[in-house]
Amino acid sequence: MKKVIFDCDNTMGINNRDIDDGLALIYLLNRNDVDLLGITCTYGNDNVKNVFLKTRDLLAEINHSEIPLVCGSGTFEMKNYVNLSFDKVVDECENDAAKFIVEQVNKNPKEISILATGSLQNIYDAYMIDNNIVDNIKEIVIMGGVTEPLYFGNKMMNELNFTVCNEGAYIVLKNFKNISILTGNNCMKSQFGTVELEKSKFKSVEKYGKNAFIVEKIEKWMSEFKELYGYEAIVLWDVIAAIYLLEPELFKKRLFLNKSNVKSLSEGRLIVDELKEFEESKKMCYNIIRGGNIINIPEIINGSNVNENLILTIF
């Protein structure tokens, strides 16, 4: 049983906002090998208050209001979702989500996996409260970052999660251990289009329409995304990160030396050098000599297999 804290910026239920955090939550809850210790809300897709309210609504809708839900902090307002225009983030001293993370990690040392799919503000704040959590977190799986410009057709998509809290992202990537990052570029191998939508509808009918509301939300977002980007398919980024957390065999592990800086992360851009054929001791020496830490940037082996796992688990 994997103990998980889900740190997210869920906006399922808000028009013209991604639904992947909500689907990732449903994916986690539908797994019998996950002990979901709590959900911590951060900003990204929208401000943290809206994220908290929509996550509370979703938990009620799927009859899981018993899951601990904690609101994070950070003054952030999204002005334009596609062009990524937002008001400056201001950190706040009091962050209940960060306190929750520290409390749970110290209560369950080396047992907790964190799935982070929004800004890294809460994890950064948790580190500022207690630096020692870096040694007590089992692993962190992050959805975010790009290694090259990300396009849907001829329209570029701006990176969001690292960009909106670049200083926090820098500290987290530099100091934490056992980090895996599902980048936007690598997630593009698993696109969710009309074929996958029809399969989802079929599975929903098989279960007497139990998950019909999920199909409706996916269909709505696919329509909105087409208007925003002129593209027929969507990518369920955060669900892919959840799948990696629980089904890593569907991915190829690739280790990189992280050389990202605050400026590059202000654009969501990871600067990395791939490590090949290094023994663990040599990796550590290389790390110390060159600076920066070692991160895993998994690559999807077969996009169809990832989508199949997604559909079978959610529906």
Coordinates of C-alpha atoms in Angstrom, one line a residue:
M1 CA 0.0 0.0 0.0
K2 CA 1.5 3.3 -1.1
K3 CA 0.9 6.3 1.2
V4 CA 0.3 9.4 -0.9
I5 CA -0.2 13.1 -0.4
F6 CA -1.8 14.7 -3.5
D7 CA -0.7 18.3 -3.9
C8 CA -2.8 19.8 -6.7
D9 CA -4.4 22.8 -8.4
N10 CA -7.7 21.1 -9.4
T11 CA -10.1 23.3 -11.4
M12 CA -12.5 20.6 -12.6
G13 CA -15.8 22.5 -12.8
I14 CA -14.4 25.9 -13.9
N15 CA -15.0 26.8 -17.5
N16 CA -11.9 26.8 -19.8
R17 CA -9.7 25.2 -17.2
D18 CA -8.0 21.8 -17.3
I19 CA -9.6 18.8 -15.7
D20 CA -6.6 16.6 -15.3
D21 CA -6.0 17.2 -11.5
G22 CA -9.6 16.0 -10.9
L23 CA -9.1 13.0 -13.0
A24 CA -5.8 12.2 -11.3
L25 CA -7.7 12.4 -7.9
I26 CA -10.3 9.9 -9.2
Y27 CA -7.5 7.7 -10.5
L28 CA -5.8 7.6 -7.1
L29 CA -9.1 6.9 -5.3
N30 CA -9.9 4.0 -7.7
R31 CA -6.7 2.2 -6.9
N32 CA -6.7 -0.4 -4.1
D33 CA -3.0 0.0 -3.5
V34 CA -3.2 3.7 -2.5
D35 CA -3.7 5.1 1.0
L36 CA -4.5 8.8 0.2
L37 CA -3.5 10.6 3.4
G38 CA -4.7 13.9 2.2
I39 CA -5.0 16.5 -0.5
T40 CA -3.2 19.8 -0.3
C41 CA -4.4 22.6 -2.6
T42 CA -2.0 25.0 -4.4
Y43 CA -2.4 27.5 -7.2
G44 CA -1.7 27.3 -10.9
N45 CA -4.7 26.6 -13.0
D46 CA -6.5 29.2 -10.8
N47 CA -6.1 30.8 -7.4
V48 CA -5.8 28.6 -4.3
K49 CA -9.2 29.5 -3.0
N50 CA -11.0 28.4 -6.1
V51 CA -8.9 25.2 -6.2
F52 CA -9.9 24.4 -2.6
L53 CA -13.6 25.0 -3.3
K54 CA -13.7 23.0 -6.5
T55 CA -11.8 20.1 -4.9
R56 CA -14.2 20.1 -2.0
D57 CA -17.1 20.0 -4.4
L58 CA -15.5 17.1 -6.4
L59 CA -14.9 15.1 -3.2
A60 CA -18.6 15.6 -2.3
E61 CA -19.7 14.6 -5.7
I62 CA -17.8 11.3 -5.6
N63 CA -18.7 10.6 -2.0
H64 CA -15.2 11.0 -0.6
S65 CA -15.5 14.0 1.7
E66 CA -13.7 12.0 4.4
I67 CA -10.4 12.6 2.7
P68 CA -8.5 15.4 4.5
L69 CA -8.4 18.5 2.4
V70 CA -6.1 21.4 3.2
C71 CA -5.8 24.8 1.6
G72 CA -2.3 26.2 0.8
S73 CA -1.3 29.8 0.5
G74 CA 0.2 32.3 -2.0
T75 CA -1.5 35.3 -3.5
F76 CA -2.0 34.4 -7.2
E77 CA -4.6 35.4 -9.8
M78 CA -4.7 33.9 -13.3
K79 CA -5.6 36.6 -15.8
N80 CA -5.2 34.7 -19.1
Y81 CA -4.9 30.9 -19.0
V82 CA -3.6 30.5 -22.6
N83 CA -1.2 33.4 -22.7
L84 CA -0.2 32.8 -19.1
S85 CA -0.8 36.2 -17.7
F86 CA -1.0 36.3 -13.9
D87 CA -0.5 38.7 -10.9
K88 CA 2.6 38.2 -9.0
V89 CA 2.8 35.5 -6.4
V90 CA 3.4 36.6 -2.8
D91 CA 4.4 34.0 -0.3
E92 CA 2.6 34.0 3.1
C93 CA 4.1 32.8 6.4
E94 CA 1.1 30.8 7.3
N95 CA 0.6 27.8 5.0
D96 CA -1.7 25.1 6.5
A97 CA -1.0 22.8 3.6
A98 CA 2.8 23.0 4.2
K99 CA 2.2 22.3 7.9
F100 CA 0.1 19.3 7.0
I101 CA 2.8 17.9 4.7
V102 CA 5.5 18.3 7.4
E103 CA 3.3 16.7 10.0
Q104 CA 2.4 13.7 7.9
V105 CA 6.0 13.2 6.7
N106 CA 7.4 13.3 10.2
K107 CA 4.6 10.9 11.4
N108 CA 5.4 8.5 8.5
P109 CA 9.2 8.8 7.8
K110 CA 10.4 7.5 4.5
E111 CA 6.9 6.1 3.7
I112 CA 5.1 9.0 1.9
S113 CA 5.0 9.7 -1.8
I114 CA 4.0 13.2 -2.9
L115 CA 2.3 13.6 -6.2
A116 CA 2.6 17.3 -7.1
T117 CA 0.6 18.6 -10.1
G118 CA 0.4 22.4 -9.5
S119 CA 2.8 25.0 -8.3
L120 CA 5.5 23.8 -5.8
Q121 CA 4.6 26.5 -3.3
N122 CA 3.4 24.1 -0.6
I123 CA 6.4 21.8 -0.9
Y124 CA 8.7 24.7 -0.8
D125 CA 7.0 26.1 2.3
A126 CA 7.1 22.7 3.9
Y127 CA 10.9 22.7 3.3
M128 CA 11.2 26.1 4.9
I129 CA 9.3 24.9 7.9
D130 CA 11.5 21.8 8.3
N131 CA 14.5 21.2 6.1
N132 CA 14.8 17.6 7.4
I133 CA 11.7 16.4 5.4
V134 CA 14.0 16.0 2.4
D135 CA 15.4 12.9 4.2
N136 CA 12.0 11.6 5.2
I137 CA 10.0 11.8 2.0
K138 CA 10.0 8.6 0.1
E139 CA 9.7 10.2 -3.3
I140 CA 8.2 13.2 -5.2
V141 CA 6.5 12.8 -8.6
I142 CA 6.0 16.1 -10.3
M143 CA 4.1 17.1 -13.4
G144 CA 5.6 20.2 -14.9
G145 CA 8.4 21.7 -16.9
V146 CA 9.5 21.6 -20.5
T147 CA 12.8 20.7 -22.0
E148 CA 11.9 22.3 -25.4
P149 CA 9.0 24.5 -26.7
L150 CA 5.7 22.6 -26.5
Y151 CA 3.3 22.8 -29.4
F152 CA -0.2 21.8 -30.2
G153 CA -0.2 22.1 -34.0
N154 CA 1.3 25.5 -34.6
K155 CA 0.3 27.0 -31.3
M156 CA 2.8 27.0 -28.4
M157 CA 1.6 26.1 -25.0
N158 CA 3.2 28.0 -22.1
E159 CA 4.5 25.9 -19.1
L160 CA 2.6 26.7 -16.0
N161 CA 3.5 24.8 -12.8
F162 CA 7.2 25.8 -12.5
T163 CA 6.7 29.3 -14.1
V164 CA 4.2 30.5 -11.5
C165 CA 6.5 29.7 -8.6
N166 CA 9.9 29.5 -10.1
E167 CA 11.9 30.3 -6.9
G168 CA 10.0 27.6 -5.0
A169 CA 10.6 25.2 -7.9
Y170 CA 14.3 25.9 -7.9
I171 CA 14.6 25.2 -4.2
V172 CA 12.6 21.9 -4.4
L173 CA 14.5 20.6 -7.5
K174 CA 17.8 21.5 -5.9
N175 CA 17.3 20.1 -2.5
F176 CA 14.9 17.2 -2.5
K177 CA 15.8 13.6 -3.3
N178 CA 14.1 10.9 -5.4
I179 CA 12.4 13.4 -7.7
S180 CA 10.7 12.2 -10.9
I181 CA 9.4 14.9 -13.3
L182 CA 6.8 14.1 -16.0
T183 CA 7.5 17.0 -18.4
G184 CA 5.0 18.4 -20.8
N185 CA 7.1 17.2 -23.7
N186 CA 7.2 13.6 -22.6
C187 CA 3.5 13.5 -21.8
M188 CA 2.7 14.3 -25.4
K189 CA 3.2 10.6 -26.2
S190 CA -0.1 9.9 -24.6
Q191 CA -2.8 12.0 -26.2
F192 CA -6.4 11.5 -25.4
G193 CA -8.6 11.9 -28.5
T194 CA -11.9 10.7 -29.9
V195 CA -10.9 7.0 -29.9
E196 CA -10.1 7.2 -26.2
L197 CA -13.2 9.2 -25.5
E198 CA -15.4 6.5 -27.2
K199 CA -13.6 3.8 -25.2
S200 CA -14.4 5.8 -22.0
K201 CA -18.0 6.1 -22.9
F202 CA -18.2 2.4 -23.5
K203 CA -16.7 1.6 -20.2
S204 CA -19.1 4.0 -18.5
V205 CA -22.1 2.3 -20.1
E206 CA -20.7 -1.1 -19.0
K207 CA -20.9 0.2 -15.4
Y208 CA -24.5 1.5 -15.9
G209 CA -23.5 5.1 -16.3
K210 CA -21.7 5.3 -12.9
N211 CA -19.0 7.6 -14.3
A212 CA -21.1 9.4 -16.8
F213 CA -20.3 12.8 -15.2
I214 CA -16.6 12.2 -15.8
V215 CA -17.2 11.5 -19.5
E216 CA -19.2 14.8 -19.7
K217 CA -16.4 16.7 -18.1
I218 CA -13.8 15.2 -20.5
E219 CA -16.0 15.9 -23.5
K220 CA -16.5 19.5 -22.4
W221 CA -12.8 20.1 -21.8
M222 CA -12.0 18.6 -25.2
S223 CA -14.4 21.1 -26.8
E224 CA -12.9 24.0 -24.9
F225 CA -9.4 22.9 -25.7
K226 CA -10.1 22.8 -29.4
E227 CA -11.4 26.3 -29.2
L228 CA -8.3 27.5 -27.3
Y229 CA -5.6 25.6 -29.3
G230 CA -7.4 24.3 -32.5
Y231 CA -6.4 20.8 -31.6
E232 CA -8.6 17.7 -31.6
A233 CA -6.9 15.8 -28.7
I234 CA -6.0 16.6 -25.1
V235 CA -3.2 15.4 -22.8
L236 CA -4.2 14.4 -19.3
W237 CA -0.9 15.5 -17.9
D238 CA -1.6 15.0 -14.2
V239 CA -3.2 11.5 -14.7
I240 CA 0.0 10.5 -16.5
A241 CA 2.0 11.6 -13.5
A242 CA -0.3 9.5 -11.2
I243 CA 0.1 6.5 -13.5
Y244 CA 3.9 6.8 -13.3
L245 CA 3.7 6.9 -9.5
L246 CA 1.8 3.6 -9.5
E247 CA 2.8 1.9 -12.7
P248 CA 6.4 2.9 -13.4
E249 CA 7.0 -0.1 -15.6
L250 CA 5.0 1.7 -18.3
F251 CA 7.8 4.2 -18.5
K252 CA 11.6 4.3 -19.2
K253 CA 13.6 5.7 -16.3
R254 CA 16.1 8.4 -17.5
L255 CA 18.4 10.1 -15.1
F256 CA 19.6 13.7 -15.6
L257 CA 21.8 16.2 -13.8
N258 CA 19.6 19.1 -12.9
K259 CA 21.2 22.5 -13.9
S260 CA 18.1 24.6 -14.0
N261 CA 18.2 28.0 -12.4
V262 CA 15.6 30.5 -11.2
K263 CA 15.6 32.3 -14.6
S264 CA 15.1 29.2 -16.7
L265 CA 12.3 28.0 -14.4
S266 CA 10.5 31.4 -14.7
E267 CA 9.8 30.0 -18.2
G268 CA 9.2 26.5 -16.9
R269 CA 12.4 25.4 -18.8
L270 CA 14.5 22.6 -17.3
I271 CA 18.2 22.7 -18.0
V272 CA 19.5 19.1 -17.7
D273 CA 22.3 16.8 -18.7
E274 CA 21.5 13.1 -19.1
L275 CA 23.5 10.7 -17.1
K276 CA 24.4 7.4 -18.8
E277 CA 26.0 4.2 -17.4
F278 CA 26.9 5.7 -14.0
E279 CA 27.1 3.7 -10.9
E280 CA 25.3 5.2 -7.9
S281 CA 28.6 6.3 -6.3
K282 CA 29.8 7.9 -9.5
K283 CA 26.5 9.7 -9.8
M284 CA 26.9 11.2 -6.4
C285 CA 30.5 12.3 -7.1
Y286 CA 29.3 13.8 -10.4
N287 CA 26.6 15.6 -8.5
I288 CA 28.9 17.1 -5.9
I289 CA 31.5 18.2 -8.5
R290 CA 29.1 19.8 -11.0
G291 CA 26.4 21.1 -8.6
G292 CA 22.7 20.5 -8.9
N293 CA 20.9 17.3 -8.1
I294 CA 19.9 14.2 -10.0
I295 CA 16.4 13.9 -11.2
N296 CA 14.5 11.2 -13.1
I297 CA 12.6 12.4 -16.2
P298 CA 10.6 9.3 -17.2
E299 CA 9.7 8.6 -20.8
I300 CA 6.4 6.9 -21.8
I301 CA 7.2 3.6 -23.6
N302 CA 3.8 3.2 -25.3
G303 CA 1.2 5.9 -25.2
S304 CA -1.6 3.5 -25.9
N305 CA -0.8 1.4 -22.8
V306 CA -0.8 4.5 -20.6
N307 CA -4.2 5.5 -22.0
E308 CA -5.5 2.0 -21.5
N309 CA -4.5 2.0 -17.9
L310 CA -6.1 5.4 -17.4
I311 CA -9.4 4.3 -18.9
L312 CA -9.5 1.0 -17.1
T313 CA -8.8 2.6 -13.7
I314 CA -11.0 5.7 -13.9
F315 CA -13.9 4.0 -15.6

